[in-house]
Tab-separated table of C-alpha atoms in Angstrom:
chain	number	residue	atom	x	y	z
A	1	MET	CA	204.388	105.898	134.160
A	2	GLU	CA	203.380	109.716	134.687
A	3	GLY	CA	204.849	110.228	131.791
A	4	ARG	CA	202.165	107.548	129.788
A	5	ILE	CA	199.596	109.317	131.447
A	6	GLU	CA	200.601	113.050	130.020
A	7	VAL	CA	200.680	111.712	127.263
A	8	ALA	CA	196.655	110.275	126.603
A	9	SER	CA	195.866	113.074	129.050
A	10	HIS	CA	197.403	114.965	125.866
A	11	ARG	CA	195.889	112.855	123.508
A	12	MET	CA	192.104	112.520	124.787
A	13	LYS	CA	192.318	116.224	124.391
A	14	ILE	CA	193.234	116.427	120.930
A	15	SER	CA	190.482	114.381	120.589
A	16	SER	CA	187.841	116.522	122.252
A	17	GLY	CA	189.151	119.606	120.849
A	18	LEU	CA	189.123	118.128	116.360
A	19	LEU	CA	185.812	116.440	117.822
A	20	PHE	CA	183.923	119.697	118.463
A	21	LEU	CA	186.239	121.901	115.782
A	22	GLY	CA	184.179	118.929	113.441
A	23	TYR	CA	180.926	119.246	115.303
A	24	LEU	CA	181.335	122.809	114.768
A	25	ILE	CA	181.878	122.428	110.258
A	26	VAL	CA	179.083	120.546	109.981
A	27	PHE	CA	176.691	122.303	112.294
A	28	THR	CA	177.469	125.237	109.854
A	29	TYR	CA	178.435	123.883	106.366
A	30	GLY	CA	176.193	120.715	107.378
A	31	HIS	CA	172.696	122.923	106.802
A	32	PRO	CA	170.322	123.349	103.921
A	33	ILE	CA	171.795	126.665	102.338
A	34	LEU	CA	169.077	129.394	100.905
A	35	LYS	CA	169.914	130.553	98.222
A	36	ALA	CA	168.652	133.747	96.681
A	37	PRO	CA	169.280	136.901	94.085
A	38	GLU	CA	170.323	139.782	96.002
A	39	SER	CA	167.767	142.322	94.559
A	40	VAL	CA	164.884	141.723	91.757
A	41	THR	CA	163.473	144.063	89.377
A	42	GLY	CA	159.496	143.810	88.721
A	43	THR	CA	157.010	146.179	86.475
A	44	TRP	CA	154.270	148.158	88.550
A	45	LYS	CA	151.208	146.404	87.744
A	46	GLY	CA	153.164	142.849	86.485
A	47	ASP	CA	153.723	140.183	88.150
A	48	VAL	CA	156.913	139.725	90.021
A	49	LYS	CA	158.925	136.559	91.582
A	50	ILE	CA	161.297	136.808	94.168
A	51	PRO	CA	163.925	133.757	94.416
A	52	CYS	CA	164.481	131.171	97.795
A	53	THR	CA	165.297	127.560	97.002
A	54	TYR	CA	167.587	125.742	98.886
A	55	ASP	CA	168.684	121.691	98.573
A	56	PRO	CA	167.048	118.820	100.676
A	57	LEU	CA	169.148	118.174	102.904
A	58	ARG	CA	168.930	114.548	104.137
A	59	GLY	CA	167.265	113.482	107.266
A	60	TYR	CA	166.013	117.346	107.590
A	61	ARG	CA	162.423	118.789	107.328
A	62	GLN	CA	161.478	121.946	107.030
A	63	VAL	CA	158.495	123.353	109.755
A	64	LEU	CA	158.542	126.909	108.687
A	65	VAL	CA	158.865	129.421	106.541
A	66	LYS	CA	158.107	132.421	106.763
A	67	TRP	CA	158.643	135.882	103.981
A	68	LEU	CA	158.889	139.515	106.020
A	69	VAL	CA	159.181	142.666	104.879
A	70	GLN	CA	161.402	145.413	106.144
A	71	ARG	CA	159.126	148.315	107.813
A	72	GLY	CA	160.894	150.870	109.178
A	73	SER	CA	162.872	149.384	111.798
A	74	ASP	CA	161.872	145.709	112.048
A	75	PRO	CA	160.701	143.398	109.158
A	76	VAL	CA	157.142	141.849	109.055
A	77	THR	CA	155.964	138.779	108.857
A	78	ILE	CA	153.763	138.769	105.560
A	79	PHE	CA	153.582	134.826	104.957
A	80	LEU	CA	153.780	131.971	107.154
A	81	HIS	CA	153.574	128.714	106.289
A	82	ASP	CA	153.621	125.866	108.626
A	83	SER	CA	151.961	122.762	109.930
A	84	THR	CA	148.482	124.097	109.364
A	85	GLY	CA	148.600	125.377	106.278
A	86	ASP	CA	149.356	129.282	104.285
A	87	HIS	CA	148.886	132.551	106.490
A	88	ILE	CA	149.213	135.567	104.887
A	89	GLN	CA	149.657	138.256	107.778
A	90	GLN	CA	148.831	141.060	105.310
A	91	ALA	CA	145.834	141.757	104.564
A	92	LYS	CA	147.224	144.477	101.759
A	93	TYR	CA	148.644	141.356	100.016
A	94	ARG	CA	145.877	138.925	100.756
A	95	GLY	CA	144.628	137.779	96.533
A	96	ARG	CA	148.371	139.311	95.704
A	97	LEU	CA	150.805	136.463	97.260
A	98	LYS	CA	151.299	133.064	97.112
A	99	VAL	CA	154.269	130.223	97.922
A	100	SER	CA	154.604	127.144	95.501
A	101	GLN	CA	155.301	124.316	98.218
A	102	LYS	CA	155.642	121.906	94.898
A	103	VAL	CA	158.957	121.647	94.934
A	104	LEU	CA	160.411	120.688	98.243
A	105	GLY	CA	163.637	123.606	97.716
A	106	ASP	CA	161.314	125.513	96.398
A	107	VAL	CA	160.108	128.576	98.627
A	108	SER	CA	160.238	131.331	95.883
A	109	LEU	CA	157.790	134.053	96.571
A	110	GLN	CA	155.327	135.349	94.244
A	111	LEU	CA	153.972	138.331	93.732
A	112	ASN	CA	151.259	139.618	91.751
A	113	THR	CA	149.919	143.016	90.670
A	114	LEU	CA	152.683	145.125	91.615
A	115	GLN	CA	152.743	148.934	93.179
A	116	MET	CA	154.964	151.365	93.273
A	117	ASP	CA	154.916	150.732	97.475
A	118	ASP	CA	155.835	146.694	97.299
A	119	ARG	CA	160.015	148.168	96.588
A	120	ASN	CA	161.044	147.289	99.536
A	121	ARG	CA	163.755	144.495	101.583
A	122	TYR	CA	162.272	141.402	101.386
A	123	THR	CA	163.667	138.581	104.363
A	124	CYS	CA	163.142	134.734	103.275
A	125	GLU	CA	163.267	132.818	106.777
A	126	VAL	CA	163.360	129.010	106.657
A	127	THR	CA	163.384	126.823	109.086
A	128	TRP	CA	164.221	123.099	109.876
A	129	GLN	CA	164.177	120.274	112.214
A	130	THR	CA	167.492	118.387	112.123
A	131	PRO	CA	167.658	114.768	112.440
A	132	ASP	CA	168.580	114.896	115.922
A	133	GLY	CA	165.514	116.528	117.005
A	134	TYR	CA	167.182	120.941	117.201
A	135	GLN	CA	165.808	123.438	114.602
A	136	VAL	CA	167.954	126.170	112.375
A	137	THR	CA	166.602	128.569	110.882
A	138	ARG	CA	168.309	129.843	107.925
A	139	ASP	CA	167.351	133.678	106.158
A	140	GLU	CA	168.596	135.864	102.879
A	141	ILE	CA	167.303	139.035	102.583
A	142	ILE	CA	166.679	140.530	98.695
A	143	GLU	CA	165.984	144.226	97.417
A	144	LEU	CA	162.553	144.404	95.281
A	145	ARG	CA	162.304	146.923	93.102
A	146	VAL	CA	159.696	147.709	91.140
A	147	GLN	CA	159.889	150.274	87.506
A	148	LYS	CA	157.482	152.565	86.071
A	149	TYR	CA	158.323	151.010	82.964
A	150	PRO	CA	159.195	148.412	81.432
A	151	ASP	CA	163.275	147.734	79.949
A	152	ASN	CA	162.203	147.022	76.590
A	153	PRO	CA	159.823	150.170	75.065
A	154	PRO	CA	156.420	148.322	72.749
A	155	ILE	CA	157.415	147.875	69.719
A	156	ILE	CA	155.491	150.363	67.124
A	157	ASN	CA	154.040	149.169	64.338
A	158	THR	CA	155.586	150.935	60.561
A	159	GLU	CA	153.753	149.503	59.269
A	160	ALA	CA	150.594	150.450	60.483
A	161	LEU	CA	151.297	153.545	60.598
A	162	THR	CA	152.894	154.174	56.369
A	163	THR	CA	149.307	152.649	55.721
A	164	MET	CA	148.034	155.353	57.450
A	165	GLN	CA	149.849	157.623	55.848
A	166	PHE	CA	149.512	156.711	52.561
A	167	SER	CA	145.764	156.553	53.305
A	168	LEU	CA	145.400	160.328	54.989
A	169	GLU	CA	147.433	161.155	51.581
A	170	ALA	CA	144.662	159.565	49.425
A	171	THR	CA	141.946	161.441	50.819
A	172	THR	CA	143.630	164.691	50.662
A	173	THR	CA	144.875	165.062	46.828
A	174	MET	CA	141.226	163.364	46.293
A	175	SER	CA	140.179	166.449	46.856
A	176	SER	CA	142.301	168.329	44.721
A	177	THR	CA	143.862	168.059	41.230
A	178	SER	CA	147.356	169.415	41.740
A	179	TYR	CA	149.371	171.807	44.244
A	180	LEU	CA	152.415	173.265	44.564
A	181	ILE	CA	155.459	172.197	46.719
A	182	ILE	CA	158.483	174.388	47.176
A	183	ASN	CA	161.049	173.052	49.249
A	184	ILE	CA	163.626	175.370	50.529
A	185	THR	CA	166.158	175.538	48.551
A	186	GLY	CA	163.660	177.603	46.306
A	187	GLU	CA	163.095	174.502	44.265
A	188	HIS	CA	159.675	174.412	42.700
A	189	GLU	CA	157.942	170.743	42.094
A	190	GLU	CA	154.752	170.011	40.769
A	191	THR	CA	153.512	167.549	42.120
A	192	ILE	CA	150.409	166.179	40.319
A	193	SER	CA	147.832	163.094	41.996
A	194	SER	CA	145.713	160.516	40.355
A	195	PRO	CA	142.373	159.077	43.335
A	196	GLY	CA	142.160	156.503	40.304
A	197	TYR	CA	144.500	154.079	42.313
A	198	GLY	CA	142.205	153.368	45.546
A	199	PRO	CA	141.504	155.485	48.773
A	200	SER	CA	143.869	153.808	50.429
A	201	ARG	CA	147.143	155.652	48.114
A	202	ALA	CA	146.595	158.696	46.162
A	203	HIS	CA	149.345	157.997	43.081
A	204	GLU	CA	152.081	161.263	42.620
A	205	ILE	CA	154.135	162.371	39.716
A	206	THR	CA	156.252	164.454	41.201
A	207	ARG	CA	158.654	166.499	37.753
A	208	PRO	CA	160.486	169.579	37.899
A	209	ALA	CA	158.425	173.261	37.438
A	210	GLY	CA	160.354	174.387	34.696
A	211	ARG	CA	158.569	172.217	32.742
A	212	VAL	CA	155.271	171.735	33.274
A	213	ASN	CA	155.129	174.432	35.548
A	214	LEU	CA	153.679	177.026	33.531
A	215	LEU	CA	150.122	177.971	34.602
A	216	GLY	CA	151.878	179.238	37.883
A	217	ARG	CA	154.830	181.455	36.109
A	218	ASN	CA	151.640	182.750	34.296
A	219	LEU	CA	149.358	183.751	37.479
A	220	THR	CA	153.005	184.826	38.684
A	221	ILE	CA	153.828	187.315	35.717
A	222	PHE	CA	149.573	188.794	35.798
A	223	ALA	CA	149.844	189.590	38.834
A	224	ILE	CA	153.155	191.502	38.392
A	225	ILE	CA	151.942	193.178	35.339
A	226	PHE	CA	148.452	194.009	37.168
A	227	ILE	CA	149.392	195.493	39.828
A	228	ILE	CA	152.091	197.605	38.295
A	229	SER	CA	149.531	198.887	36.330
A	230	PHE	CA	146.888	199.728	38.546
A	231	CYS	CA	149.058	201.503	40.474
A	232	CYS	CA	150.545	203.820	37.075
A	233	ILE	CA	146.232	205.030	36.655
A	234	VAL	CA	146.285	205.656	40.375
A	235	VAL	CA	149.191	207.916	39.389
A	236	VAL	CA	147.879	209.241	36.571
A	237	ILE	CA	144.430	209.563	38.028
A	238	ILE	CA	145.778	211.285	41.202
A	239	ALA	CA	148.281	213.566	38.945
A	240	TYR	CA	145.368	215.026	36.209
A	241	ILE	CA	142.834	215.615	39.903
A	242	MET	CA	146.381	218.424	41.018
A	243	PHE	CA	146.069	220.122	37.423
A	244	CYS	CA	142.486	220.556	37.791
A	245	ARG	CA	142.836	222.493	41.089
A	246	ARG	CA	145.077	224.306	40.158
A	247	THR	CA	143.965	225.194	37.269
A	248	PHE	CA	141.177	226.094	38.681
A	249	GLN	CA	142.852	228.068	41.862
A	250	GLN	CA	145.091	230.515	38.758
A	251	GLY	CA	140.877	232.013	37.290
A	252	TYR	CA	139.306	232.372	39.967
A	253	VAL	CA	141.941	234.525	41.913
A	254	PRO	CA	141.700	237.357	38.364
A	255	GLY	CA	138.391	237.523	38.962
A	256	ARG	CA	137.714	238.273	42.017
A	257	GLN	CA	139.989	240.779	42.362
A	258	ALA	CA	138.986	242.181	39.652
A	259	ALA	CA	135.700	241.955	40.960
A	260	LEU	CA	137.490	243.650	44.201
A	261	LYS	CA	138.673	246.461	41.504
A	262	LYS	CA	135.650	247.691	40.030
A	263	PRO	CA	133.760	250.867	41.310
A	264	HIS	CA	130.414	251.247	42.722
A	265	GLY	CA	127.741	253.374	41.655
């Protein structure tokens, strides 16, 4: 008889332990679970959405939604949604902050016109009322990063730049008929520009200077001959001046000596 009582008592303890374990499992995993990324990146002066969602469960009613931002060691509430509606707690976020309530289970935060000091750790906190009248709260922390420029650089319209370059070339070539191009290797090329093809692009014909650059070569040879001739004339003039000076000195010295030797009356 005592053995049966001990077995029944042991069974009751096991049943109580299993019931308590089941309650813990339901309490831990039977409530809605928030889903949010670890971090979100937005662009300065742009808009960003910080996701925060959960799967609605039957019998659980959402009663409170809060968004908090970390300021120092304590989080500060910036948004609150309860039975009376939406409430933005900080003046800095007024007109820039919005939490979607159109879809049940979506409490994502929309933040517009991002500022550099908006980068911080944001907390999404949701409170539900359970079927038995209790309240359960869950939260998730998301880090918001704000970058100066977007990841994808702006696309440059190369066609517009090419058109602009051709227009500048046309404007330059219309003011002259030809010009000489000398590259680093020492080769000469002459480009003959003709503005008759319209203002947007000048027609250019590039040919080796050995065939058509006769004028350039003639000018170079003429300059060399002119410089040599000028130097020769300068040398002849200097030699003539020195010769005349020496002749004058030779005629002047004997006459002076004769005048000194003549006796006085």
